[in-house]
Amino acid sequence: MNSFYNQDYSREQIDAVLDKIKKCVVNNRYTISLNENRQENIDFINEYNIRSDKQKKILMQLCTEDFCHSLQNTKIGYEYEVLYVFVPQVQLFNADGEEEIIDVYMKFNLIDMPRGSRTVVISFHKRNKSIDYLFR
């Protein structure tokens, strides 16, 4: 595992992180990055026709056992941010209508703001690297 990955968490700590993420999702205080730097997210959403209601459902089904690790943001000016990686297995239908079980790589940035938290889903695509689950 990459030395920059942190798995030094208790189940209760990740429960709290997940609770914060889900509160953001329920209150529509989240966004999935779909800019030019996140083509992999766009391609994945298009390939499996994952509309916004389905995206929200996938996010709400996350569980503590899906947690892999955290890492520091490496983007200049944002190095203080901690990013959390979860990889759930999700049942999706491809363009041919065939059902697939997909490992979905999700990386979250939780942002505390004066009027409540927001979360940015930086990564939302098929897993493209090996991962280690902390609680499995």
mmCIF file of N, CA, C and O in Angstrom, residues 17-88:
data_model
loop_
_atom_site.group_PDB
_atom_site.id
_atom_site.type_symbol
_atom_site.label_atom_id
_atom_site.label_comp_id
_atom_site.label_asym_id
_atom_site.label_seq_id
_atom_site.Cartn_x
_atom_site.Cartn_y
_atom_site.Cartn_z
ATOM 1 N N VAL A 17 -17.282 10.015 9.729
ATOM 2 C CA VAL A 17 -16.995 10.586 8.402
ATOM 3 C C VAL A 17 -18.143 10.264 7.450
ATOM 4 O O VAL A 17 -18.658 11.136 6.737
ATOM 5 N N LEU A 18 -18.567 9.012 7.460
ATOM 6 C CA LEU A 18 -19.645 8.575 6.569
ATOM 7 C C LEU A 18 -20.962 9.277 6.909
ATOM 8 O O LEU A 18 -21.714 9.663 6.002
ATOM 9 N N ASP A 19 -21.205 9.476 8.177
ATOM 10 C CA ASP A 19 -22.406 10.185 8.604
ATOM 11 C C ASP A 19 -22.407 11.612 8.045
ATOM 12 O O ASP A 19 -23.419 12.100 7.543
ATOM 13 N N LYS A 20 -21.261 12.261 8.098
ATOM 14 C CA LYS A 20 -21.125 13.621 7.564
ATOM 15 C C LYS A 20 -21.358 13.644 6.053
ATOM 16 O O LYS A 20 -22.051 14.520 5.527
ATOM 17 N N ILE A 21 -20.757 12.665 5.352
ATOM 18 C CA ILE A 21 -20.933 12.575 3.895
ATOM 19 C C ILE A 21 -22.409 12.396 3.565
ATOM 20 O O ILE A 21 -22.966 13.105 2.714
ATOM 21 N N LYS A 22 -23.070 11.466 4.255
ATOM 22 C CA LYS A 22 -24.485 11.184 3.951
ATOM 23 C C LYS A 22 -25.393 12.357 4.284
ATOM 24 O O LYS A 22 -26.368 12.605 3.567
ATOM 25 N N LYS A 23 -25.082 13.098 5.344
ATOM 26 C CA LYS A 23 -25.876 14.294 5.661
ATOM 27 C C LYS A 23 -25.756 15.311 4.529
ATOM 28 O O LYS A 23 -26.739 15.954 4.162
ATOM 29 N N CYS A 24 -24.562 15.452 3.981
ATOM 30 C CA CYS A 24 -24.366 16.358 2.839
ATOM 31 C C CYS A 24 -25.191 15.897 1.641
ATOM 32 O O CYS A 24 -25.838 16.703 0.963
ATOM 33 N N VAL A 25 -25.176 14.593 1.384
ATOM 34 C CA VAL A 25 -25.912 14.053 0.235
ATOM 35 C C VAL A 25 -27.415 14.259 0.416
ATOM 36 O O VAL A 25 -28.096 14.751 -0.490
ATOM 37 N N VAL A 26 -27.938 13.913 1.588
ATOM 38 C CA VAL A 26 -29.371 14.065 1.865
ATOM 39 C C VAL A 26 -29.813 15.512 1.673
ATOM 40 O O VAL A 26 -30.885 15.782 1.147
ATOM 41 N N ASN A 27 -28.948 16.452 2.089
ATOM 42 C CA ASN A 27 -29.286 17.875 2.018
ATOM 43 C C ASN A 27 -28.836 18.539 0.718
ATOM 44 O O ASN A 27 -28.834 19.768 0.615
ATOM 45 N N ASN A 28 -28.458 17.710 -0.272
ATOM 46 C CA ASN A 28 -27.999 18.218 -1.570
ATOM 47 C C ASN A 28 -26.855 19.219 -1.434
ATOM 48 O O ASN A 28 -26.767 20.181 -2.198
ATOM 49 N N ARG A 29 -25.971 18.967 -0.483
ATOM 50 C CA ARG A 29 -24.783 19.808 -0.293
ATOM 51 C C ARG A 29 -23.550 19.017 -0.738
ATOM 52 O O ARG A 29 -22.587 18.871 0.005
ATOM 53 N N TYR A 30 -23.654 18.480 -1.949
ATOM 54 C CA TYR A 30 -22.554 17.699 -2.516
ATOM 55 C C TYR A 30 -22.507 17.934 -4.012
ATOM 56 O O TYR A 30 -23.478 18.381 -4.624
ATOM 57 N N THR A 31 -21.361 17.631 -4.567
ATOM 58 C CA THR A 31 -21.218 17.682 -6.020
ATOM 59 C C THR A 31 -20.238 16.593 -6.439
ATOM 60 O O THR A 31 -19.317 16.263 -5.692
ATOM 61 N N ILE A 32 -20.475 16.019 -7.598
ATOM 62 C CA ILE A 32 -19.530 15.069 -8.191
ATOM 63 C C ILE A 32 -18.741 15.842 -9.239
ATOM 64 O O ILE A 32 -19.328 16.484 -10.114
ATOM 65 N N SER A 33 -17.422 15.822 -9.124
ATOM 66 C CA SER A 33 -16.570 16.582 -10.046
ATOM 67 C C SER A 33 -16.717 16.050 -11.471
ATOM 68 O O SER A 33 -16.453 14.881 -11.734
ATOM 69 N N LEU A 34 -17.125 16.952 -12.360
ATOM 70 C CA LEU A 34 -17.323 16.588 -13.770
ATOM 71 C C LEU A 34 -16.627 17.588 -14.688
ATOM 72 O O LEU A 34 -17.081 17.853 -15.793
ATOM 73 N N ASN A 35 -15.507 18.127 -14.229
ATOM 74 C CA ASN A 35 -14.789 19.092 -15.059
ATOM 75 C C ASN A 35 -13.810 18.380 -15.993
ATOM 76 O O ASN A 35 -13.718 17.157 -16.004
ATOM 77 N N GLU A 36 -13.070 19.156 -16.772
ATOM 78 C CA GLU A 36 -12.178 18.573 -17.783
ATOM 79 C C GLU A 36 -11.083 17.706 -17.166
ATOM 80 O O GLU A 36 -10.536 16.829 -17.829
ATOM 81 N N ASN A 37 -10.772 17.915 -15.881
ATOM 82 C CA ASN A 37 -9.765 17.084 -15.217
ATOM 83 C C ASN A 37 -10.347 15.770 -14.704
ATOM 84 O O ASN A 37 -9.609 14.933 -14.184
ATOM 85 N N ARG A 38 -11.634 15.610 -14.827
ATOM 86 C CA ARG A 38 -12.318 14.421 -14.284
ATOM 87 C C ARG A 38 -13.072 13.663 -15.381
ATOM 88 O O ARG A 38 -14.186 13.221 -15.189
ATOM 89 N N GLN A 39 -12.406 13.509 -16.524
ATOM 90 C CA GLN A 39 -13.021 12.823 -17.658
ATOM 91 C C GLN A 39 -13.421 11.395 -17.298
ATOM 92 O O GLN A 39 -14.427 10.877 -17.774
ATOM 93 N N GLU A 40 -12.634 10.761 -16.435
ATOM 94 C CA GLU A 40 -12.935 9.377 -16.038
ATOM 95 C C GLU A 40 -14.301 9.305 -15.334
ATOM 96 O O GLU A 40 -15.057 8.356 -15.531
ATOM 97 N N ASN A 41 -14.629 10.307 -14.518
ATOM 98 C CA ASN A 41 -15.943 10.358 -13.870
ATOM 99 C C ASN A 41 -17.049 10.497 -14.914
ATOM 100 O O ASN A 41 -18.064 9.793 -14.863
ATOM 101 N N ILE A 42 -16.852 11.408 -15.853
ATOM 102 C CA ILE A 42 -17.848 11.664 -16.902
ATOM 103 C C ILE A 42 -18.072 10.395 -17.733
ATOM 104 O O ILE A 42 -19.218 10.003 -17.983
ATOM 105 N N ASP A 43 -16.983 9.758 -18.146
ATOM 106 C CA ASP A 43 -17.087 8.547 -18.964
ATOM 107 C C ASP A 43 -17.833 7.440 -18.227
ATOM 108 O O ASP A 43 -18.671 6.744 -18.804
ATOM 109 N N PHE A 44 -17.527 7.263 -16.949
ATOM 110 C CA PHE A 44 -18.173 6.221 -16.144
ATOM 111 C C PHE A 44 -19.672 6.484 -16.014
ATOM 112 O O PHE A 44 -20.498 5.585 -16.228
ATOM 113 N N ILE A 45 -20.032 7.719 -15.692
ATOM 114 C CA ILE A 45 -21.443 8.077 -15.539
ATOM 115 C C ILE A 45 -22.194 7.876 -16.855
ATOM 116 O O ILE A 45 -23.308 7.352 -16.871
ATOM 117 N N ASN A 46 -21.569 8.236 -17.963
ATOM 118 C CA ASN A 46 -22.208 8.059 -19.271
ATOM 119 C C ASN A 46 -22.291 6.590 -19.673
ATOM 120 O O ASN A 46 -23.316 6.145 -20.192
ATOM 121 N N GLU A 47 -21.218 5.837 -19.433
ATOM 122 C CA GLU A 47 -21.186 4.424 -19.826
ATOM 123 C C GLU A 47 -22.295 3.622 -19.157
ATOM 124 O O GLU A 47 -22.885 2.733 -19.765
ATOM 125 N N TYR A 48 -22.580 3.951 -17.903
ATOM 126 C CA TYR A 48 -23.597 3.198 -17.155
ATOM 127 C C TYR A 48 -24.883 3.996 -16.959
ATOM 128 O O TYR A 48 -25.750 3.588 -16.194
ATOM 129 N N ASN A 49 -25.008 5.123 -17.669
ATOM 130 C CA ASN A 49 -26.211 5.948 -17.628
ATOM 131 C C ASN A 49 -26.663 6.198 -16.181
ATOM 132 O O ASN A 49 -27.809 5.944 -15.817
ATOM 133 N N ILE A 50 -25.732 6.681 -15.360
ATOM 134 C CA ILE A 50 -25.998 6.891 -13.936
ATOM 135 C C ILE A 50 -26.528 8.313 -13.745
ATOM 136 O O ILE A 50 -25.757 9.259 -13.592
ATOM 137 N N ARG A 51 -27.853 8.433 -13.791
ATOM 138 C CA ARG A 51 -28.493 9.740 -13.613
ATOM 139 C C ARG A 51 -28.302 10.221 -12.172
ATOM 140 O O ARG A 51 -27.893 9.462 -11.294
ATOM 141 N N SER A 52 -28.630 11.465 -11.924
ATOM 142 C CA SER A 52 -28.378 12.062 -10.608
ATOM 143 C C SER A 52 -29.086 11.319 -9.481
ATOM 144 O O SER A 52 -28.532 11.186 -8.390
ATOM 145 N N ASP A 53 -30.304 10.815 -9.726
ATOM 146 C CA ASP A 53 -31.005 10.076 -8.667
ATOM 147 C C ASP A 53 -30.266 8.780 -8.329
ATOM 148 O O ASP A 53 -30.148 8.402 -7.160
ATOM 149 N N LYS A 54 -29.718 8.118 -9.333
ATOM 150 C CA LYS A 54 -28.944 6.896 -9.110
ATOM 151 C C LYS A 54 -27.602 7.215 -8.431
ATOM 152 O O LYS A 54 -27.146 6.470 -7.557
ATOM 153 N N GLN A 55 -26.981 8.319 -8.817
ATOM 154 C CA GLN A 55 -25.733 8.748 -8.173
ATOM 155 C C GLN A 55 -25.971 8.926 -6.675
ATOM 156 O O GLN A 55 -25.195 8.437 -5.852
ATOM 157 N N LYS A 56 -27.049 9.604 -6.345
ATOM 158 C CA LYS A 56 -27.385 9.859 -4.943
ATOM 159 C C LYS A 56 -27.631 8.542 -4.201
ATOM 160 O O LYS A 56 -27.154 8.353 -3.078
ATOM 161 N N LYS A 57 -28.330 7.638 -4.841
ATOM 162 C CA LYS A 57 -28.619 6.326 -4.228
ATOM 163 C C LYS A 57 -27.321 5.565 -3.949
ATOM 164 O O LYS A 57 -27.152 4.976 -2.877
ATOM 165 N N ILE A 58 -26.401 5.590 -4.898
ATOM 166 C CA ILE A 58 -25.104 4.916 -4.723
ATOM 167 C C ILE A 58 -24.353 5.528 -3.543
ATOM 168 O O ILE A 58 -23.805 4.810 -2.701
ATOM 169 N N LEU A 59 -24.345 6.844 -3.454
ATOM 170 C CA LEU A 59 -23.658 7.522 -2.352
ATOM 171 C C LEU A 59 -24.295 7.181 -1.007
ATOM 172 O O LEU A 59 -23.596 6.970 -0.014
ATOM 173 N N MET A 60 -25.612 7.081 -0.977
ATOM 174 C CA MET A 60 -26.310 6.797 0.278
ATOM 175 C C MET A 60 -26.136 5.341 0.724
ATOM 176 O O MET A 60 -26.359 5.025 1.886
ATOM 177 N N GLN A 61 -25.742 4.461 -0.184
ATOM 178 C CA GLN A 61 -25.555 3.053 0.166
ATOM 179 C C GLN A 61 -24.152 2.743 0.687
ATOM 180 O O GLN A 61 -23.875 1.618 1.068
ATOM 181 N N LEU A 62 -23.284 3.738 0.715
ATOM 182 C CA LEU A 62 -21.939 3.520 1.247
ATOM 183 C C LEU A 62 -22.015 3.020 2.677
ATOM 184 O O LEU A 62 -22.875 3.438 3.452
ATOM 185 N N CYS A 63 -21.089 2.137 3.033
ATOM 186 C CA CYS A 63 -21.017 1.665 4.406
ATOM 187 C C CYS A 63 -19.570 1.693 4.880
ATOM 188 O O CYS A 63 -18.637 1.807 4.070
ATOM 189 N N THR A 64 -19.391 1.614 6.160
ATOM 190 C CA THR A 64 -18.066 1.711 6.775
ATOM 191 C C THR A 64 -17.107 0.680 6.192
ATOM 192 O O THR A 64 -15.925 0.956 6.002
ATOM 193 N N GLU A 65 -17.613 -0.512 5.874
ATOM 194 C CA GLU A 65 -16.767 -1.574 5.321
ATOM 195 C C GLU A 65 -16.223 -1.242 3.945
ATOM 196 O O GLU A 65 -15.281 -1.868 3.469
ATOM 197 N N ASP A 66 -16.796 -0.233 3.276
ATOM 198 C CA ASP A 66 -16.319 0.192 1.956
ATOM 199 C C ASP A 66 -15.096 1.114 2.050
ATOM 200 O O ASP A 66 -14.477 1.426 1.039
ATOM 201 N N PHE A 67 -14.748 1.543 3.271
ATOM 202 C CA PHE A 67 -13.634 2.467 3.456
ATOM 203 C C PHE A 67 -12.294 1.774 3.185
ATOM 204 O O PHE A 67 -12.067 0.649 3.611
ATOM 205 N N CYS A 68 -11.405 2.499 2.482
ATOM 206 C CA CYS A 68 -10.064 1.988 2.192
ATOM 207 C C CYS A 68 -8.998 2.763 2.959
ATOM 208 O O CYS A 68 -8.244 2.181 3.730
ATOM 209 N N HIS A 69 -8.926 4.082 2.739
ATOM 210 C CA HIS A 69 -7.878 4.889 3.360
ATOM 211 C C HIS A 69 -8.195 6.374 3.158
ATOM 212 O O HIS A 69 -9.105 6.719 2.411
ATOM 213 N N SER A 70 -7.406 7.190 3.814
ATOM 214 C CA SER A 70 -7.439 8.627 3.531
ATOM 215 C C SER A 70 -6.074 9.015 3.006
ATOM 216 O O SER A 70 -5.116 8.239 3.078
ATOM 217 N N LEU A 71 -5.991 10.217 2.455
ATOM 218 C CA LEU A 71 -4.721 10.760 2.002
ATOM 219 C C LEU A 71 -4.815 12.278 2.019
ATOM 220 O O LEU A 71 -5.910 12.827 2.012
ATOM 221 N N GLN A 72 -3.679 12.921 2.084
ATOM 222 C CA GLN A 72 -3.650 14.391 2.042
ATOM 223 C C GLN A 72 -3.845 14.842 0.603
ATOM 224 O O GLN A 72 -3.321 14.235 -0.329
ATOM 225 N N ASN A 73 -4.585 15.916 0.434
ATOM 226 C CA ASN A 73 -4.734 16.524 -0.881
ATOM 227 C C ASN A 73 -3.356 17.021 -1.333
ATOM 228 O O ASN A 73 -2.630 17.616 -0.551
ATOM 229 N N THR A 74 -3.002 16.751 -2.567
ATOM 230 C CA THR A 74 -1.699 17.199 -3.083
ATOM 231 C C THR A 74 -1.824 18.454 -3.951
ATOM 232 O O THR A 74 -0.818 18.968 -4.430
ATOM 233 N N LYS A 75 -3.049 18.935 -4.136
ATOM 234 C CA LYS A 75 -3.257 20.133 -4.945
ATOM 235 C C LYS A 75 -2.710 21.353 -4.196
ATOM 236 O O LYS A 75 -2.996 21.554 -3.014
ATOM 237 N N ILE A 76 -1.926 22.160 -4.887
ATOM 238 C CA ILE A 76 -1.280 23.329 -4.264
ATOM 239 C C ILE A 76 -2.334 24.268 -3.696
ATOM 240 O O ILE A 76 -3.306 24.610 -4.354
ATOM 241 N N GLY A 77 -2.125 24.619 -2.441
ATOM 242 C CA GLY A 77 -3.061 25.484 -1.741
ATOM 243 C C GLY A 77 -4.108 24.726 -0.943
ATOM 244 O O GLY A 77 -4.855 25.304 -0.163
ATOM 245 N N TYR A 78 -4.180 23.406 -1.139
ATOM 246 C CA TYR A 78 -5.191 22.588 -0.465
ATOM 247 C C TYR A 78 -4.564 21.421 0.299
ATOM 248 O O TYR A 78 -5.231 20.451 0.633
ATOM 249 N N GLU A 79 -3.272 21.529 0.580
ATOM 250 C CA GLU A 79 -2.543 20.416 1.203
ATOM 251 C C GLU A 79 -3.065 20.068 2.592
ATOM 252 O O GLU A 79 -2.804 18.971 3.089
ATOM 253 N N TYR A 80 -3.804 20.958 3.215
ATOM 254 C CA TYR A 80 -4.348 20.727 4.561
ATOM 255 C C TYR A 80 -5.581 19.820 4.525
ATOM 256 O O TYR A 80 -6.031 19.332 5.555
ATOM 257 N N GLU A 81 -6.134 19.593 3.347
ATOM 258 C CA GLU A 81 -7.362 18.805 3.237
ATOM 259 C C GLU A 81 -7.072 17.308 3.271
ATOM 260 O O GLU A 81 -6.102 16.833 2.698
ATOM 261 N N VAL A 82 -7.962 16.579 3.946
ATOM 262 C CA VAL A 82 -7.888 15.123 3.994
ATOM 263 C C VAL A 82 -8.964 14.571 3.062
ATOM 264 O O VAL A 82 -10.124 14.990 3.113
ATOM 265 N N LEU A 83 -8.569 13.652 2.195
ATOM 266 C CA LEU A 83 -9.485 13.022 1.248
ATOM 267 C C LEU A 83 -9.737 11.585 1.700
ATOM 268 O O LEU A 83 -8.811 10.890 2.116
ATOM 269 N N TYR A 84 -10.975 11.148 1.610
ATOM 270 C CA TYR A 84 -11.367 9.817 2.073
ATOM 271 C C TYR A 84 -11.769 8.954 0.888
ATOM 272 O O TYR A 84 -12.569 9.374 0.051
ATOM 273 N N VAL A 85 -11.225 7.723 0.836
ATOM 274 C CA VAL A 85 -11.477 6.818 -0.284
ATOM 275 C C VAL A 85 -12.334 5.637 0.174
ATOM 276 O O VAL A 85 -12.006 4.957 1.146
ATOM 277 N N PHE A 86 -13.424 5.428 -0.559
ATOM 278 C CA PHE A 86 -14.324 4.292 -0.356
ATOM 279 C C PHE A 86 -14.463 3.580 -1.689
ATOM 280 O O PHE A 86 -14.480 4.225 -2.744
ATOM 281 N N VAL A 87 -14.588 2.247 -1.663
ATOM 282 C CA VAL A 87 -14.786 1.477 -2.892
ATOM 283 C C VAL A 87 -15.894 0.439 -2.663
ATOM 284 O O VAL A 87 -15.627 -0.712 -2.315
ATOM 285 N N PRO A 88 -17.152 0.859 -2.856
ATOM 286 C CA PRO A 88 -18.250 -0.098 -2.751
ATOM 287 C C PRO A 88 -18.392 -0.922 -4.023
ATOM 288 O O PRO A 88 -17.914 -0.512 -5.088
#
